[in-house]
């Protein structure tokens, strides 16, 4: 691959939408918002503060930059994060960074989880200058270096100030993607704000006339340097592409494509480009490697962006089915032997699209497929298992995508459905009660107790964001849907059914523990699971 730095001019339309200041930081909260803990010291474990409702206020006073993890002792994802969190604390301490890490046992501190709106674990919040009322949601990586980098870009500058050509060249050599802002007349606040979250991109800025002259610039401009050879990019960047700088920088990868790997998954799915076109290939096969070459995909999947489409509309992802990408195949309902093939997903709506009509993959067919999706001409598809021949033989009926509508919206039946994930511990815990409920009502002709594996079946009517989700579909023609929020035991389920879908007044309806699906996939999953 050509490693020569290719400068790409991203000419900003610096007007009303230009780089303007974002105002002052949050004011320090009044003293009555900070809880005093006279004489109490905040304990530490492995360099991390251990907080409770008494000591949080003290920690906010003592540490102007504080990242707090709300965790649950039973949460598998919290356990996976713990060693990385400890490493991040050590990295920050070694660099004398003015930021401290802390943790709160969420289930043991219900006052704090309610105060900060914690609904899943782990949840991380960043507090600045003791401001207790407006913490920033942590959106960065879940590994030590990423956590430390995210925090350092908030307590320090997110971009390097460049004074001369030597400094600019050194910065350009520092990473595969380097962005330099050249500003003489405009505030750089928005530029620095963008740089805070694009952790995989190195940023710099300058107001030095000699650097403007060196790079042939005459007005405020942002320049992206990418260590690839991409002859088409300059022309595209000088046109309407320039007004989409935020989307490009927010994607962390710049325009083009990414090879799907555990290392790139968080980068890909944290992109602000919501439409992702996935090309599934087997790179052990010569014919598939030839296809990549025909489509203009360089080694590593770094430059695939067909000329027909603006790169801020679609992010192009290459998935090697011969690598560790079984989770991606399952998510799209594909088998490895179906490659080469294409799929497009909007990661905000989670709607998936497949090409119609068959035929070989070519630049023309890729263009046609994407255009039909973006124009709204192509309908999404929904995953479904085949209907088991004995789906209605057990007390708990087995639903899949293909028979869900027929059963759930049967006008003569009251249908109570558990939407579950095979890996969900909370689903397994309530399974005996669900089986007992089905056995209890098996002779009631107008009541059906059912379950649907929502990881293998998708519904057009609604999405299932967490597991277990319990929904009740009462008999009638209005297709009414009620979500059950009560206790997960046989007695509560029975009261709910006997009352026609209403809990008694004394029945608690507080939120209960669920496993949720995150939009950003983690290594080995698609999408990721939250405990």
Coordinates of C-alpha atoms in Angstrom, one line a residue:
X1 CA 0.0 0.0 0.0
X2 CA 1.3 3.4 -0.8
X3 CA 2.3 5.0 2.5
X4 CA 2.8 8.5 1.1
X5 CA 0.7 11.1 2.9
X6 CA -2.2 12.2 0.8
X7 CA -3.5 15.7 1.7
X8 CA -7.2 16.1 1.3
X9 CA -8.6 19.6 1.5
X10 CA -11.9 19.7 3.4
X11 CA -13.0 23.3 2.6
X12 CA -15.3 24.4 5.4
X13 CA -18.3 26.6 4.7
X14 CA -17.5 28.9 7.6
X15 CA -20.6 30.9 8.1
X16 CA -23.6 30.5 10.4
X17 CA -22.7 26.8 10.6
X18 CA -19.0 27.5 11.0
X19 CA -16.6 26.9 14.0
X20 CA -18.0 29.0 16.8
X21 CA -17.5 29.0 20.5
X22 CA -19.7 26.7 22.6
X23 CA -20.0 28.9 25.7
X24 CA -18.6 28.5 29.1
X25 CA -18.3 25.3 31.0
X26 CA -20.8 24.2 33.7
X27 CA -20.9 26.3 36.8
X28 CA -19.8 24.7 40.1
X29 CA -22.9 23.5 41.9
X30 CA -24.1 25.2 45.0
X31 CA -23.0 23.9 48.3
X32 CA -26.3 22.4 49.1
X33 CA -26.0 19.9 46.2
X34 CA -22.8 18.5 47.7
X35 CA -23.1 16.1 50.6
X36 CA -20.7 16.4 53.4
X37 CA -19.1 13.4 55.0
X38 CA -17.3 15.0 58.0
X39 CA -14.2 13.0 58.9
X40 CA -14.9 10.3 56.4
X41 CA -12.2 9.2 54.0
X42 CA -13.1 7.8 50.6
X43 CA -11.8 4.2 50.4
X44 CA -9.9 3.0 47.3
X45 CA -9.4 -0.3 45.6
X46 CA -6.6 -0.7 43.0
X47 CA -6.4 3.1 42.6
X48 CA -10.2 3.5 42.2
X49 CA -12.4 5.4 44.6
X50 CA -15.2 3.4 46.1
X51 CA -18.2 5.7 46.5
X52 CA -21.6 5.7 48.2
X53 CA -24.3 8.2 48.7
X54 CA -22.4 9.8 51.6
X55 CA -19.0 10.2 49.9
X56 CA -19.9 11.1 46.3
X57 CA -20.2 14.8 47.2
X58 CA -16.8 14.7 49.0
X59 CA -15.2 13.1 45.9
X60 CA -16.7 15.7 43.6
X61 CA -15.2 18.4 45.8
X62 CA -11.7 16.9 45.8
X63 CA -11.5 15.8 42.2
X64 CA -12.3 18.4 39.4
X65 CA -12.5 15.5 36.9
X66 CA -14.1 12.3 38.0
X67 CA -15.2 9.3 36.0
X68 CA -17.7 7.1 37.9
X69 CA -18.7 3.6 36.9
X70 CA -22.1 2.4 38.2
X71 CA -21.8 -1.4 38.3
X72 CA -23.6 -4.5 39.6
X73 CA -21.7 -7.3 41.2
X74 CA -23.7 -9.9 39.2
X75 CA -23.1 -8.2 35.8
X76 CA -20.8 -10.1 33.5
X77 CA -20.0 -7.0 31.4
X78 CA -19.0 -5.1 34.6
X79 CA -16.7 -8.0 35.5
X80 CA -15.1 -7.9 32.0
X81 CA -14.6 -4.1 32.3
X82 CA -13.1 -4.3 35.8
X83 CA -9.4 -5.2 34.9
X84 CA -9.4 -2.6 32.0
X85 CA -10.8 0.1 34.4
X86 CA -8.0 -0.7 36.9
X87 CA -5.4 -0.5 34.1
X88 CA -6.8 2.9 33.0
X89 CA -6.5 4.2 36.5
X90 CA -2.8 3.1 36.5
X91 CA -2.1 4.7 33.1
X92 CA -3.6 8.1 34.2
X93 CA -1.8 8.0 37.5
X94 CA 1.5 7.3 35.8
X95 CA 1.0 10.4 33.6
X96 CA -0.1 12.5 36.5
X97 CA -3.4 13.2 34.7
X98 CA -5.8 15.4 36.7
X99 CA -8.6 12.9 36.6
X100 CA -9.7 10.2 39.0
X101 CA -11.7 7.0 38.5
X102 CA -14.4 5.9 40.8
X103 CA -17.1 3.2 41.1
X104 CA -20.5 2.8 42.7
X105 CA -22.3 -0.5 43.5
X106 CA -25.6 0.4 41.8
X107 CA -27.9 -2.1 43.5
X108 CA -26.5 -1.2 46.9
X109 CA -27.0 2.6 46.2
X110 CA -30.5 3.0 44.8
X111 CA -30.6 6.7 45.7
X112 CA -27.6 7.4 43.4
X113 CA -28.9 5.2 40.5
X114 CA -32.2 7.0 40.6
X115 CA -30.5 10.4 40.8
X116 CA -28.4 9.8 37.8
X117 CA -30.9 7.8 35.7
X118 CA -28.9 4.5 35.7
X119 CA -31.0 1.9 33.9
X120 CA -28.3 -0.7 32.9
X121 CA -24.8 -1.8 34.0
X122 CA -22.2 -0.8 33.5
X123 CA -23.0 2.9 33.1
X124 CA -20.2 5.4 33.3
X125 CA -20.6 9.2 33.9
X126 CA -18.0 11.9 33.8
X127 CA -18.2 14.8 36.3
X128 CA -16.4 18.1 35.7
X129 CA -15.7 20.8 38.3
X130 CA -17.9 19.2 40.9
X131 CA -21.0 19.6 38.8
X132 CA -23.4 17.0 40.1
X133 CA -26.4 17.9 38.0
X134 CA -25.1 17.6 34.5
X135 CA -22.5 14.7 34.2
X136 CA -21.4 13.7 30.7
X137 CA -22.3 10.2 29.5
X138 CA -19.2 8.2 28.8
X139 CA -19.2 7.0 25.2
X140 CA -15.7 5.9 24.7
X141 CA -14.0 2.4 24.4
X142 CA -14.2 -0.2 27.1
X143 CA -10.4 -0.9 27.2
X144 CA -7.7 0.8 29.3
X145 CA -5.9 2.9 26.6
X146 CA -9.2 4.1 25.1
X147 CA -10.6 5.0 28.5
X148 CA -7.5 7.0 29.4
X149 CA -7.4 8.7 26.0
X150 CA -11.0 9.7 26.2
X151 CA -10.4 11.3 29.6
X152 CA -7.2 13.0 28.6
X153 CA -8.9 14.7 25.7
X154 CA -11.4 16.2 28.1
X155 CA -9.0 17.4 30.8
X156 CA -6.4 18.6 28.3
X157 CA -6.4 19.8 24.8
X158 CA -7.8 17.4 22.2
X159 CA -5.5 18.7 19.5
X160 CA -1.9 19.8 19.3
X161 CA -1.1 23.4 18.6
X162 CA 1.4 23.6 15.7
X163 CA 4.0 26.4 15.4
X164 CA 6.1 25.3 12.5
X165 CA 6.6 22.8 9.6
X166 CA 8.7 20.5 11.7
X167 CA 5.9 20.1 14.3
X168 CA 3.3 19.6 11.5
X169 CA 5.4 16.9 9.8
X170 CA 5.9 15.1 13.1
X171 CA 2.2 15.1 13.8
X172 CA 1.4 13.8 10.3
X173 CA 3.8 10.9 10.9
X174 CA 2.0 10.1 14.2
X175 CA -1.0 8.2 12.8
X176 CA -2.7 6.7 9.8
X177 CA -5.4 9.5 9.9
X178 CA -4.3 13.0 10.9
X179 CA -6.6 16.1 10.8
X180 CA -5.1 19.6 10.9
X181 CA -7.2 22.7 11.2
X182 CA -5.9 26.0 9.8
X183 CA -7.7 28.9 11.5
X184 CA -6.9 32.6 11.4
X185 CA -10.3 34.2 11.8
X186 CA -12.5 31.6 13.5
X187 CA -12.8 30.1 17.0
X188 CA -11.6 26.5 17.2
X189 CA -14.1 25.3 19.8
X190 CA -16.2 23.2 17.5
X191 CA -13.0 21.7 16.0
X192 CA -11.7 20.7 19.4
X193 CA -15.1 19.3 20.4
X194 CA -15.1 17.0 17.4
X195 CA -11.5 16.0 18.2
X196 CA -12.5 14.9 21.7
X197 CA -14.5 11.9 20.5
X198 CA -12.5 10.8 17.4
X199 CA -10.0 8.8 19.4
X200 CA -8.5 7.0 16.5
X201 CA -7.6 10.2 14.7
X202 CA -4.7 12.5 15.6
X203 CA -5.6 16.3 15.5
X204 CA -3.6 19.5 15.3
X205 CA -4.4 23.1 14.6
X206 CA -2.5 26.3 13.7
X207 CA -2.8 29.9 12.9
X208 CA 0.7 30.4 11.6
X209 CA 0.9 32.1 8.1
X210 CA 3.9 30.1 7.1
X211 CA 2.0 26.9 7.5
X212 CA -0.9 28.2 5.5
X213 CA 1.6 29.1 2.8
X214 CA 3.4 25.7 3.0
X215 CA 0.1 23.8 2.3
X216 CA -1.1 26.3 -0.3
X217 CA -4.0 27.6 1.7
X218 CA -5.5 31.1 1.6
X219 CA -8.5 30.8 4.0
X220 CA -9.6 28.8 7.1
X221 CA -9.5 25.2 6.1
X222 CA -9.4 21.7 7.6
X223 CA -7.0 19.2 6.0
X224 CA -7.2 15.5 6.4
X225 CA -4.0 13.4 5.8
X226 CA -4.6 9.7 5.2
X227 CA -1.8 7.2 4.7
X228 CA -3.5 5.6 1.6
X229 CA -3.5 6.2 -2.1
X230 CA -7.0 7.4 -3.1
X231 CA -7.1 9.4 -6.3
X232 CA -10.8 10.1 -6.2
X233 CA -11.0 11.6 -2.7
X234 CA -9.6 15.1 -3.5
X235 CA -12.3 15.9 -6.1
X236 CA -15.0 14.7 -3.8
X237 CA -13.6 16.6 -0.8
X238 CA -13.6 19.9 -2.6
X239 CA -17.3 19.7 -3.4
X240 CA -20.3 19.2 -1.2
X241 CA -18.3 16.7 0.9
X242 CA -16.8 19.7 2.8
X243 CA -20.1 20.5 4.6
X244 CA -20.1 17.1 6.2
X245 CA -16.9 17.3 8.2
X246 CA -18.7 16.5 11.4
X247 CA -20.1 13.2 10.1
X248 CA -16.7 12.2 8.6
X249 CA -14.7 13.0 11.8
X250 CA -17.4 11.6 13.9
X251 CA -17.1 8.3 12.1
X252 CA -13.5 8.0 13.4
X253 CA -12.5 6.2 10.2
X254 CA -12.8 8.9 7.6
X255 CA -14.5 8.1 4.3
X256 CA -14.0 4.7 2.8
X257 CA -14.5 1.3 4.1
X258 CA -13.3 -0.8 7.1
X259 CA -12.5 -4.4 7.5
X260 CA -14.8 -5.9 10.2
X261 CA -12.7 -7.2 13.1
X262 CA -13.0 -7.3 16.8
X263 CA -10.6 -4.4 16.9
X264 CA -12.6 -2.2 14.5
X265 CA -16.1 -3.1 15.5
X266 CA -16.6 -0.3 18.1
X267 CA -15.0 2.2 15.7
X268 CA -17.4 1.1 12.9
X269 CA -20.6 1.0 14.9
X270 CA -19.9 4.3 16.7
X271 CA -19.9 6.1 13.4
X272 CA -22.3 8.9 12.7
X273 CA -22.7 7.5 9.2
X274 CA -25.8 5.3 9.9
X275 CA -26.1 3.3 6.7
X276 CA -23.6 0.5 6.6
X277 CA -23.1 -1.6 3.5
X278 CA -21.4 -4.9 4.2
X279 CA -19.6 -6.9 1.6
X280 CA -19.2 -10.6 2.7
X281 CA -16.3 -12.4 1.1
X282 CA -14.0 -15.3 1.8
X283 CA -10.5 -13.9 1.4
X284 CA -9.0 -17.4 1.3
X285 CA -10.5 -17.8 -2.2
X286 CA -8.8 -16.3 -5.2
X287 CA -12.1 -15.4 -6.9
X288 CA -13.2 -13.4 -3.9
X289 CA -9.9 -11.5 -3.7
X290 CA -10.3 -10.7 -7.4
X291 CA -13.7 -9.3 -6.7
X292 CA -12.2 -7.0 -4.1
X293 CA -9.7 -5.8 -6.6
X294 CA -12.4 -5.2 -9.2
X295 CA -14.4 -3.1 -6.7
X296 CA -11.3 -1.1 -5.8
X297 CA -10.8 -2.5 -2.2
X298 CA -7.2 -2.3 -1.2
X299 CA -5.5 -4.6 1.3
X300 CA -7.2 -4.3 4.7
X301 CA -10.4 -2.9 3.2
X302 CA -9.3 0.7 3.5
X303 CA -10.4 2.4 0.3
X304 CA -13.7 1.0 -1.0
X305 CA -16.1 3.8 -1.7
X306 CA -17.8 3.7 -5.1
X307 CA -17.7 7.0 -7.0
X308 CA -21.4 7.2 -7.4
X309 CA -22.3 7.9 -3.8
X310 CA -21.3 10.6 -1.2
X311 CA -19.2 8.8 1.5
X312 CA -21.1 10.5 4.3
X313 CA -24.3 8.6 3.4
X314 CA -22.9 5.0 3.5
X315 CA -20.0 3.4 5.4
X316 CA -18.6 0.5 3.5
X317 CA -17.5 -2.6 5.5
X318 CA -15.7 -5.7 4.3
X319 CA -16.5 -8.9 6.3
X320 CA -14.2 -11.8 5.8
X321 CA -16.3 -14.9 6.5
X322 CA -13.2 -17.0 6.9
X323 CA -12.1 -14.9 9.9
X324 CA -13.8 -14.7 13.3
X325 CA -17.0 -13.1 12.1
X326 CA -19.7 -15.8 12.7
X327 CA -21.5 -13.3 15.0
X328 CA -22.0 -10.9 12.0
X329 CA -23.3 -13.8 9.8
X330 CA -25.8 -14.8 12.5
X331 CA -27.0 -11.2 12.8
X332 CA -27.8 -11.0 9.1
X333 CA -29.1 -14.6 8.9
X334 CA -26.3 -15.6 6.5
X335 CA -24.1 -18.7 6.1
X336 CA -20.5 -18.5 5.1
X337 CA -21.1 -20.3 1.8
X338 CA -23.5 -17.6 0.7
X339 CA -20.5 -15.2 0.2
X340 CA -19.9 -13.1 -1.8
X341 CA -23.0 -11.2 -1.0
X342 CA -24.2 -7.8 0.2
X343 CA -26.3 -6.5 3.0
X344 CA -27.1 -3.0 4.2
X345 CA -28.2 -2.1 7.7
X346 CA -29.2 1.2 9.2
X347 CA -27.7 1.0 12.7
X348 CA -30.2 3.5 14.1
X349 CA -33.4 1.8 13.0
X350 CA -31.7 -1.7 12.8
X351 CA -33.5 -2.3 9.5
X352 CA -31.7 -4.7 7.2
X353 CA -31.8 -4.9 3.4
X354 CA -30.7 -7.5 0.9
X355 CA -30.3 -7.2 -2.9
X356 CA -33.0 -8.7 -5.0
X357 CA -32.8 -10.4 -8.4
X358 CA -29.5 -12.2 -7.9
X359 CA -26.7 -11.7 -10.4
X360 CA -23.0 -11.1 -9.9
X361 CA -21.6 -8.3 -7.6
X362 CA -20.2 -5.4 -9.6
X363 CA -19.7 -1.7 -9.1
X364 CA -23.0 -1.2 -11.0
X365 CA -24.9 -3.7 -8.9
X366 CA -23.5 -2.2 -5.7
X367 CA -24.6 1.3 -6.8
X368 CA -28.1 0.1 -7.8
X369 CA -28.6 -1.7 -4.5
X370 CA -27.6 1.2 -2.3
X371 CA -29.7 3.7 -4.4
X372 CA -32.8 1.6 -4.0
X373 CA -32.3 1.5 -0.2
X374 CA -31.5 5.2 0.2
X375 CA -34.5 6.2 -2.0
X376 CA -36.9 4.0 0.0
X377 CA -37.8 1.8 -2.9
X378 CA -36.6 -1.4 -1.2
X379 CA -38.4 -2.9 1.8
X380 CA -36.3 -4.3 4.7
X381 CA -36.2 -8.0 5.5
X382 CA -36.7 -9.6 9.0
X383 CA -35.0 -12.7 10.3
X384 CA -37.1 -15.7 11.1
X385 CA -36.5 -19.3 12.0
X386 CA -38.7 -21.9 10.4
X387 CA -41.9 -22.8 12.2
X388 CA -41.2 -25.9 14.3
X389 CA -43.7 -28.7 13.4
X390 CA -44.5 -29.1 17.1
X391 CA -44.6 -25.4 18.0
X392 CA -48.0 -25.7 19.7
X393 CA -47.5 -29.2 21.4
X394 CA -45.9 -28.0 24.6
X395 CA -47.6 -25.8 27.3
X396 CA -45.3 -22.9 26.3
X397 CA -45.9 -22.3 22.6
X398 CA -42.9 -21.6 20.3
X399 CA -43.2 -18.5 18.2
X400 CA -40.9 -17.4 15.4
X401 CA -41.1 -14.5 13.0
X402 CA -43.2 -16.4 10.4
X403 CA -46.0 -17.4 12.8
X404 CA -45.9 -14.5 15.2
X405 CA -48.6 -12.3 13.6
X406 CA -51.0 -15.2 13.2
X407 CA -50.8 -16.3 16.8
X408 CA -50.2 -13.0 18.7
X409 CA -52.9 -11.1 17.0
X410 CA -55.5 -13.9 17.0
X411 CA -58.7 -12.0 17.7
X412 CA -60.1 -14.9 19.8
X413 CA -57.0 -15.4 22.1
X414 CA -55.3 -13.6 24.9
X415 CA -51.6 -14.2 24.2
X416 CA -48.8 -13.6 26.7
X417 CA -45.4 -13.7 25.1
X418 CA -41.9 -13.9 26.6
X419 CA -39.2 -12.4 24.2
X420 CA -35.9 -13.9 25.3
X421 CA -32.2 -14.4 24.4
X422 CA -30.6 -17.8 24.9
X423 CA -27.6 -16.2 26.7
X424 CA -29.7 -14.0 29.0
X425 CA -29.3 -15.0 32.7
X426 CA -32.5 -13.2 33.7
X427 CA -34.4 -15.2 31.1
X428 CA -33.1 -18.4 32.5
X429 CA -34.0 -17.4 36.0
X430 CA -37.6 -16.7 35.2
X431 CA -38.0 -19.8 32.9
X432 CA -39.4 -22.1 35.6
X433 CA -42.1 -19.6 36.5
X434 CA -43.0 -19.2 32.8
X435 CA -43.3 -23.0 32.4
X436 CA -45.5 -23.2 35.5
X437 CA -47.7 -20.5 34.2
X438 CA -48.2 -22.3 30.9
X439 CA -49.0 -25.5 32.7
X440 CA -51.5 -23.7 34.9
X441 CA -53.4 -22.2 31.9
X442 CA -53.0 -25.0 29.4
X443 CA -56.7 -25.9 29.5
X444 CA -57.8 -22.3 29.0
X445 CA -58.8 -22.2 25.3
X446 CA -58.7 -18.4 25.2
X447 CA -55.2 -18.0 26.8
X448 CA -51.9 -18.8 25.1
X449 CA -48.5 -18.7 26.9
X450 CA -45.7 -18.4 24.4
X451 CA -42.0 -17.5 23.9
X452 CA -39.9 -16.1 21.0
X453 CA -36.1 -16.1 20.7
X454 CA -35.7 -12.5 19.8
X455 CA -32.0 -13.0 18.8
X456 CA -33.0 -15.3 15.9
X457 CA -36.4 -13.7 14.9
X458 CA -37.2 -10.1 14.2
X459 CA -40.7 -8.4 14.0
X460 CA -41.9 -5.7 11.8
X461 CA -44.4 -4.5 14.4
X462 CA -41.8 -3.5 17.1
X463 CA -38.2 -4.0 18.2
X464 CA -37.2 -5.9 21.3
X465 CA -34.5 -3.9 23.1
X466 CA -34.0 -6.0 26.2
X467 CA -34.4 -9.5 27.6
X468 CA -36.7 -10.7 28.9
X469 CA -39.4 -8.5 27.5
X470 CA -43.0 -9.6 28.3
X471 CA -45.9 -8.5 26.2
X472 CA -49.6 -9.2 26.4
X473 CA -51.8 -9.3 23.3
X474 CA -55.5 -9.2 24.5
X475 CA -58.2 -10.7 22.3
X476 CA -60.0 -8.3 20.0
X477 CA -59.7 -6.5 16.7
X478 CA -57.7 -3.5 17.7
X479 CA -54.3 -5.3 17.9
X480 CA -53.6 -3.9 21.3
X481 CA -50.2 -4.5 22.9
X482 CA -49.5 -4.2 26.6
X483 CA -46.1 -4.5 28.2
X484 CA -45.8 -6.4 31.5
X485 CA -43.7 -4.6 34.2
X486 CA -44.6 -6.6 37.3
X487 CA -42.8 -9.2 39.3
X488 CA -41.6 -12.3 37.5
X489 CA -43.2 -15.0 39.6
X490 CA -46.2 -17.4 39.0
X491 CA -48.5 -15.5 41.4
X492 CA -48.0 -12.1 39.8
X493 CA -48.3 -13.6 36.3
X494 CA -51.5 -15.3 37.3
X495 CA -53.0 -12.1 38.8
X496 CA -52.1 -10.3 35.6
X497 CA -53.9 -12.8 33.4
X498 CA -56.9 -13.2 35.7
X499 CA -57.5 -9.4 35.8
X500 CA -57.4 -9.2 32.0
X501 CA -54.0 -7.6 31.7
X502 CA -53.9 -5.4 34.8
X503 CA -51.8 -5.7 37.9
X504 CA -53.5 -5.2 41.3
X505 CA -52.9 -1.8 42.8
X506 CA -50.5 -3.2 45.4
X507 CA -48.4 -5.0 42.8
X508 CA -45.0 -3.3 42.5
X509 CA -44.2 -2.0 39.0
X510 CA -40.6 -0.8 39.5
X511 CA -38.1 -1.5 36.7
X512 CA -36.5 -4.9 36.9
X513 CA -33.3 -6.4 35.7
X514 CA -32.9 -7.0 32.0
X515 CA -30.1 -7.9 29.5
X516 CA -30.1 -5.3 26.8
X517 CA -28.7 -5.0 23.3
X518 CA -26.3 -2.1 22.7
X519 CA -26.1 -0.4 19.3
X520 CA -22.3 -0.7 19.4
X521 CA -21.2 -4.3 19.0
X522 CA -18.4 -5.6 21.1
X523 CA -15.8 -8.2 20.1
X524 CA -17.4 -11.5 19.3
X525 CA -21.0 -10.3 19.2
X526 CA -23.3 -8.5 16.9
X527 CA -24.9 -6.6 18.5
X528 CA -23.3 -6.5 22.0
X529 CA -25.0 -7.5 25.2
X530 CA -25.4 -5.4 28.3
X531 CA -25.8 -7.3 31.6

